Coordinates of C-alpha atoms in Angstrom, one line a residue:
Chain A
X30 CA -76.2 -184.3 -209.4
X31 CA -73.6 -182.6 -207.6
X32 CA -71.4 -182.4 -211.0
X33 CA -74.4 -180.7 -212.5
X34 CA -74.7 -178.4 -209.8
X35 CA -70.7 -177.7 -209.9
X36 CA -71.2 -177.0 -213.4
X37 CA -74.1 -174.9 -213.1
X38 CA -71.9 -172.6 -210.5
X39 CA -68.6 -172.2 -212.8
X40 CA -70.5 -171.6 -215.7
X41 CA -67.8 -172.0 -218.1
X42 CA -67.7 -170.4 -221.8
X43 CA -65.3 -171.4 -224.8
X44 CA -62.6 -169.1 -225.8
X45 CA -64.1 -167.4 -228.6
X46 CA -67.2 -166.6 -226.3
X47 CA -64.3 -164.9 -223.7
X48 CA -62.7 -163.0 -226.1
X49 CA -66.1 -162.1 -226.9
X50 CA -67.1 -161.0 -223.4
X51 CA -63.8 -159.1 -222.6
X52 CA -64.5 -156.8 -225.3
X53 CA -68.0 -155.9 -224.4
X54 CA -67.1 -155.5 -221.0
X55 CA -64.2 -153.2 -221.8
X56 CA -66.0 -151.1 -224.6
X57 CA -69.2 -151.1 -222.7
X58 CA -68.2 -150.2 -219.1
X59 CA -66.1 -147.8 -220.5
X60 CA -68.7 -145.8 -222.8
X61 CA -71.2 -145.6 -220.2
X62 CA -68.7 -144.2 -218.0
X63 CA -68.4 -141.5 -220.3
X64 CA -72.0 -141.1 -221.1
X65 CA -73.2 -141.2 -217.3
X66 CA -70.7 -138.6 -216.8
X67 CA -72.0 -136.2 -220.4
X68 CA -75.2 -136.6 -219.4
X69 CA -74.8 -135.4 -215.7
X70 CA -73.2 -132.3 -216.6
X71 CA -75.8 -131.4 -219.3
X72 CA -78.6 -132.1 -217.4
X73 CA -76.8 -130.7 -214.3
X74 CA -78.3 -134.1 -211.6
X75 CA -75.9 -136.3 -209.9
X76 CA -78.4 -138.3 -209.7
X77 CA -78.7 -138.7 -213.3
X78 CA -74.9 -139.4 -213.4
X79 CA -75.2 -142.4 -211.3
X80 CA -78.4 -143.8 -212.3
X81 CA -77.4 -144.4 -215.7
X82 CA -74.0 -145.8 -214.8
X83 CA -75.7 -147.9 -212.4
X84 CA -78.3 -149.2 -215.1
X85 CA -75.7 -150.1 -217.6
X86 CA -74.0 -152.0 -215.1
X87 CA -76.4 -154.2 -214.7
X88 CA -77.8 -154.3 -218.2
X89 CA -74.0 -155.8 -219.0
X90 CA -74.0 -157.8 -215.7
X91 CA -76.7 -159.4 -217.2
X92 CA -75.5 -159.8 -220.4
X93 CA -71.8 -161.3 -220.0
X94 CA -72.2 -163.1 -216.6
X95 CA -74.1 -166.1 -217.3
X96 CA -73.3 -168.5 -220.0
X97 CA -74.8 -167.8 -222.2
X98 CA -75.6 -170.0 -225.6
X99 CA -73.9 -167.1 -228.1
X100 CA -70.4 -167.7 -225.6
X101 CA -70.3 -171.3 -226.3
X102 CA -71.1 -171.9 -229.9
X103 CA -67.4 -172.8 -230.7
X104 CA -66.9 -175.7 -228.9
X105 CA -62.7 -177.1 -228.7
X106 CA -62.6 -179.8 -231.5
X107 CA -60.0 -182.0 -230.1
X108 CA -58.7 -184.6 -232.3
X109 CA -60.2 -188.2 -232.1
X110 CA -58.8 -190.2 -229.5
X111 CA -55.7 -192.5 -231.0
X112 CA -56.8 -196.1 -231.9
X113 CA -53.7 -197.4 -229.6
X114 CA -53.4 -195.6 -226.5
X115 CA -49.6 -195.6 -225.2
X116 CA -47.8 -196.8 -228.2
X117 CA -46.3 -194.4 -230.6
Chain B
X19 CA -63.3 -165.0 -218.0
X20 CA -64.4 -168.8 -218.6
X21 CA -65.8 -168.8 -215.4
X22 CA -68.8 -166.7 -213.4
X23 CA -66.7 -165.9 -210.5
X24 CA -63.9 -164.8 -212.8
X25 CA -66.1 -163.0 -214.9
X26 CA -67.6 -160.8 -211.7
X27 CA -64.1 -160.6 -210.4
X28 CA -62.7 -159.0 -213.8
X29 CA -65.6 -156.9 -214.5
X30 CA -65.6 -155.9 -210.7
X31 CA -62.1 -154.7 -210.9
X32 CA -62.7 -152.7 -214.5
X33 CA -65.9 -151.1 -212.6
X34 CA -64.0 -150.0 -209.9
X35 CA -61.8 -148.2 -212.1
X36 CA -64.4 -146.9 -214.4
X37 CA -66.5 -145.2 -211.0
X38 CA -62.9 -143.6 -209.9
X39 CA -62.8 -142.2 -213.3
X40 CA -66.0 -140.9 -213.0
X41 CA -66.0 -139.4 -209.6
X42 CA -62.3 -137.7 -210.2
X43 CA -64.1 -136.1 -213.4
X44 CA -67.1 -135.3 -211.5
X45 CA -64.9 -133.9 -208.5
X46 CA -62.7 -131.9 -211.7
X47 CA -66.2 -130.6 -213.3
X48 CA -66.5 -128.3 -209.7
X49 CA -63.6 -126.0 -210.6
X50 CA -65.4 -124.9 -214.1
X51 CA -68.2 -123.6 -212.2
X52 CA -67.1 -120.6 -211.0
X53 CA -69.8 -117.8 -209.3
X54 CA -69.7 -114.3 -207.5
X55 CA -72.6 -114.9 -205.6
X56 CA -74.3 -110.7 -204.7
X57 CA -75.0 -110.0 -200.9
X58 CA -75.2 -107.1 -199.0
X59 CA -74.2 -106.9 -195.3
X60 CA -75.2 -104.0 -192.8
X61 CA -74.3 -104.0 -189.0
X62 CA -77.1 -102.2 -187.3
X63 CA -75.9 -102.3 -183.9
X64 CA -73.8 -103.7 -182.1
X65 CA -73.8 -103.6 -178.0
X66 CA -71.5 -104.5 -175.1
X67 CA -72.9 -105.9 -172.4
X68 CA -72.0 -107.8 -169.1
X69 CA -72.7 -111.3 -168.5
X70 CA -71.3 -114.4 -167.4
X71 CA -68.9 -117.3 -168.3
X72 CA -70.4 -120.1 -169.6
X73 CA -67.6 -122.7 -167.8
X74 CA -67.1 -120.2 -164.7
X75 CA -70.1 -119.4 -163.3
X76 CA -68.7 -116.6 -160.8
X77 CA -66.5 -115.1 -163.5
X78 CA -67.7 -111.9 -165.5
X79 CA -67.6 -112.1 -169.3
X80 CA -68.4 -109.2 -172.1
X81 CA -71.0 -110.3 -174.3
X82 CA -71.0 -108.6 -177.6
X83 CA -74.5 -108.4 -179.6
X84 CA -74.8 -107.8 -182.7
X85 CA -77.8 -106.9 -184.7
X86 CA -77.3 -107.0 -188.5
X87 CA -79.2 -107.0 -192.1
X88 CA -77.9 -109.4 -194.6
X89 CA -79.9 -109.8 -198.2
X90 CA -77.3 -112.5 -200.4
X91 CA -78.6 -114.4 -203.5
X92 CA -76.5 -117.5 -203.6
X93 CA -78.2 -119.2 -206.5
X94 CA -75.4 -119.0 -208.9
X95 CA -73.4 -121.4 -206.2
X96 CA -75.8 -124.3 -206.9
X97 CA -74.8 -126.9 -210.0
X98 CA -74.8 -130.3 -209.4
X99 CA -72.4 -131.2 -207.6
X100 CA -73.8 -128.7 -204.7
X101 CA -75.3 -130.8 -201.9
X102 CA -75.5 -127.8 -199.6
X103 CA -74.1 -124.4 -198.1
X104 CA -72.8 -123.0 -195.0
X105 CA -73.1 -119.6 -194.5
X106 CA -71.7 -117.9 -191.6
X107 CA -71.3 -114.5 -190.6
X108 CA -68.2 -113.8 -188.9
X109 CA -66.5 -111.5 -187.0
X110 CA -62.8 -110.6 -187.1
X111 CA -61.0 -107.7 -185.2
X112 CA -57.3 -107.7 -184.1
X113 CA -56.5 -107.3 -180.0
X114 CA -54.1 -105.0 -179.1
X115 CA -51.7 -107.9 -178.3
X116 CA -52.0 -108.0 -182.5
X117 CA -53.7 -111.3 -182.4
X118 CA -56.5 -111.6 -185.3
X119 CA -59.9 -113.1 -184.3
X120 CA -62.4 -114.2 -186.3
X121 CA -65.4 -115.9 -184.3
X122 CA -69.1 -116.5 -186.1
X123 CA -71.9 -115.3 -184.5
X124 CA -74.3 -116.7 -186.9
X125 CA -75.0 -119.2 -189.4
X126 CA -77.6 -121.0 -191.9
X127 CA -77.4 -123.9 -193.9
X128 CA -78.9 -123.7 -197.8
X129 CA -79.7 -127.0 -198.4
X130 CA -82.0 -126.0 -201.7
X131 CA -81.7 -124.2 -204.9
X132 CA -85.3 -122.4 -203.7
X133 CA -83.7 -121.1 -200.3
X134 CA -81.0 -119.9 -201.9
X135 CA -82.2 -116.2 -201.7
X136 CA -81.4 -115.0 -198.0
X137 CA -83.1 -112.0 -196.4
X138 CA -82.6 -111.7 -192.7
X139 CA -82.6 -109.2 -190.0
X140 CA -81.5 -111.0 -186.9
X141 CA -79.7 -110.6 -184.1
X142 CA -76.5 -113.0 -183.7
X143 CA -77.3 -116.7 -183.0
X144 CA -73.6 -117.0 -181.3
X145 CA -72.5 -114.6 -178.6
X146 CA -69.5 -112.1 -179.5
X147 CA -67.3 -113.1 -177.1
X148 CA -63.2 -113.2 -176.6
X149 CA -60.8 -115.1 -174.7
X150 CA -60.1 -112.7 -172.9
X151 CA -63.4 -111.8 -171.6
X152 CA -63.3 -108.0 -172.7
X153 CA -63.4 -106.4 -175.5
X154 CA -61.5 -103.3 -174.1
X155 CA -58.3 -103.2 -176.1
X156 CA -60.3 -103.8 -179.6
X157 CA -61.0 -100.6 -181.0
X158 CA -63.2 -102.1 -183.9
X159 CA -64.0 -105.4 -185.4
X160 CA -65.1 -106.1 -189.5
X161 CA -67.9 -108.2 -190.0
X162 CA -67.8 -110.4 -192.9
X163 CA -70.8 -112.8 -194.8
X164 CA -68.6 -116.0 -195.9
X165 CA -70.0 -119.5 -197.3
X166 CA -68.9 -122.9 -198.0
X167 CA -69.5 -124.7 -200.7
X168 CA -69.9 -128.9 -199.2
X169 CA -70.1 -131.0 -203.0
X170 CA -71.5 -134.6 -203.2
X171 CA -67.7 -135.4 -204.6
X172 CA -65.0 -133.5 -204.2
X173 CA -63.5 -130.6 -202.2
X174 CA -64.9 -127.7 -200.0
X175 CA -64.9 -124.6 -201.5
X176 CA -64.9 -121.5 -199.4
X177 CA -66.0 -117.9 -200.6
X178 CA -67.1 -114.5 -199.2
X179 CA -70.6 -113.2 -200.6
X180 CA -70.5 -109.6 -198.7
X181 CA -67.8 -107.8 -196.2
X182 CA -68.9 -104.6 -194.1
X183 CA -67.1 -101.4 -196.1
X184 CA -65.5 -99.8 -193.1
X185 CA -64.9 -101.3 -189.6
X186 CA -67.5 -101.1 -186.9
X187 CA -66.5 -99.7 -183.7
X188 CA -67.0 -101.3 -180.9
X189 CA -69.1 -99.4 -178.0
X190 CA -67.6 -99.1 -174.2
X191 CA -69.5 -101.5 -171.5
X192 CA -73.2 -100.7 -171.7
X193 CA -73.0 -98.4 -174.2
X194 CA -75.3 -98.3 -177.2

């Protein structure tokens, strides 16, 4: 029970799913930066500036903090354990 | 990133970045807007009369007050980045040590776009008063309508909407 829970917590994602999230995270966070700040200044409202920054953070919050089952559809395939463990 | 906490932690410290980004733009965005707000400042009278320190209650003070008329539109000063304005009306006049003064005698804050059109005829909110408790070796003083800008991000800008065009003399004790 305790595993499960432990696992639960970490949350762990495979390496094609992390590569995956960087990305997002770095094109996303970004973009929006850039948009909260063009759509301030047209509309003139600070307000407007942080509101939409603040609701893409949490749109992407949402999307690349928890595992979820697109980041850990390519599993490791390790190789199948040898027949004779310790001899060459 | 393979874990939630590292994920936070990375995305966290990106954010953080990101928002500095954003507020050093925001704060850079101020200096574009630039505006020569219109106002019009008239000293109706000014008086000189005796009355008494404030800290020293035995000790006679001059008390200079001023009456004035100021009409100022200060729309143009309000983009986003405005969250209000302070403006004061100062008075400055050198003594004849050659020491320049400047004291305010009265003030408002805009805090709107909708009270940004100011038409007052008041009296001064702050007494006139010098250190020296006279005003005997000041021949005349200039009275000046000045504002600051205070943004949501960035730095305070400071301006003058309306200056009086020749120097207003000040009257003997008394005197009107």
């Amino acid at each position: 029970m305790a595993d499960y829970i432990n696992e639960l917590l970490e949350g762990r994602i495979d390496f094609e799913g992390q590569k995956l999230v960087e990305k997002l995270m770095y094109y996303v966070l970004i973009a929006s930066t850039i948009a909260a700040f063009i759509t301030g200044l047209a509309l003139q409202s600070l307000s407007l500036t942080f509101g939409t920054m603040g609701l893409s953070v949490a749109v992407l919050a949402v999307a690349i903090i928890p595992p979820w089952p697109a980041y850990r559809s390519h599993p490791i395939k390790w190789l199948p354990a040898s027949p004779q463990p310790g001899k060459k | 990133m393979h874990s939630i906490f590292s994920r936070l932690n990375n995305g966290s410290s990106l954010l953080s970045s990101c928002l500095m980004g954003l507020l050093l733009a925001v704060t850079l965005s101020t200096f574009v807007f630039t505006a020569e707000p219109q106002g019009n400042l008239t000293i109706g009278s000014i008086r000189v009369l005796e009355g008494r320190n404030p800290r020293r209650y035995n000790q006679k003070q001059e008390v200079g007050v001023v009456r004035f008329n100021v009409t100022a539109d200060l729309t143009p000063l309000f983009h986003w980045n405005t969250k209000q304005i302070f403006l004061y009306l100062q008075a400055e006049y050198n003594t004849t040590e050659g020491v320049q003064n400047d004291v305010v005698i009265w003030d408002r804050i805009v805090r709107r776009k909708e009270d940004a059109s100011i038409n007052v005829v008041a009296k001064d909110k702050y007494h006139l008063r010098d250190v020296s408790r006279t005003f005997r070796g000041v021949p005349h003083a200039q009275y000046a309508l000045k504002y600051n800008i205070m943004p949501y991000v960035g730095v305070l800008t400071y301006g003058e909407v309306a200056r009086t065009s020749e120097a207003v003399v000040f009257p003997k004790l008394g005197e009107l």
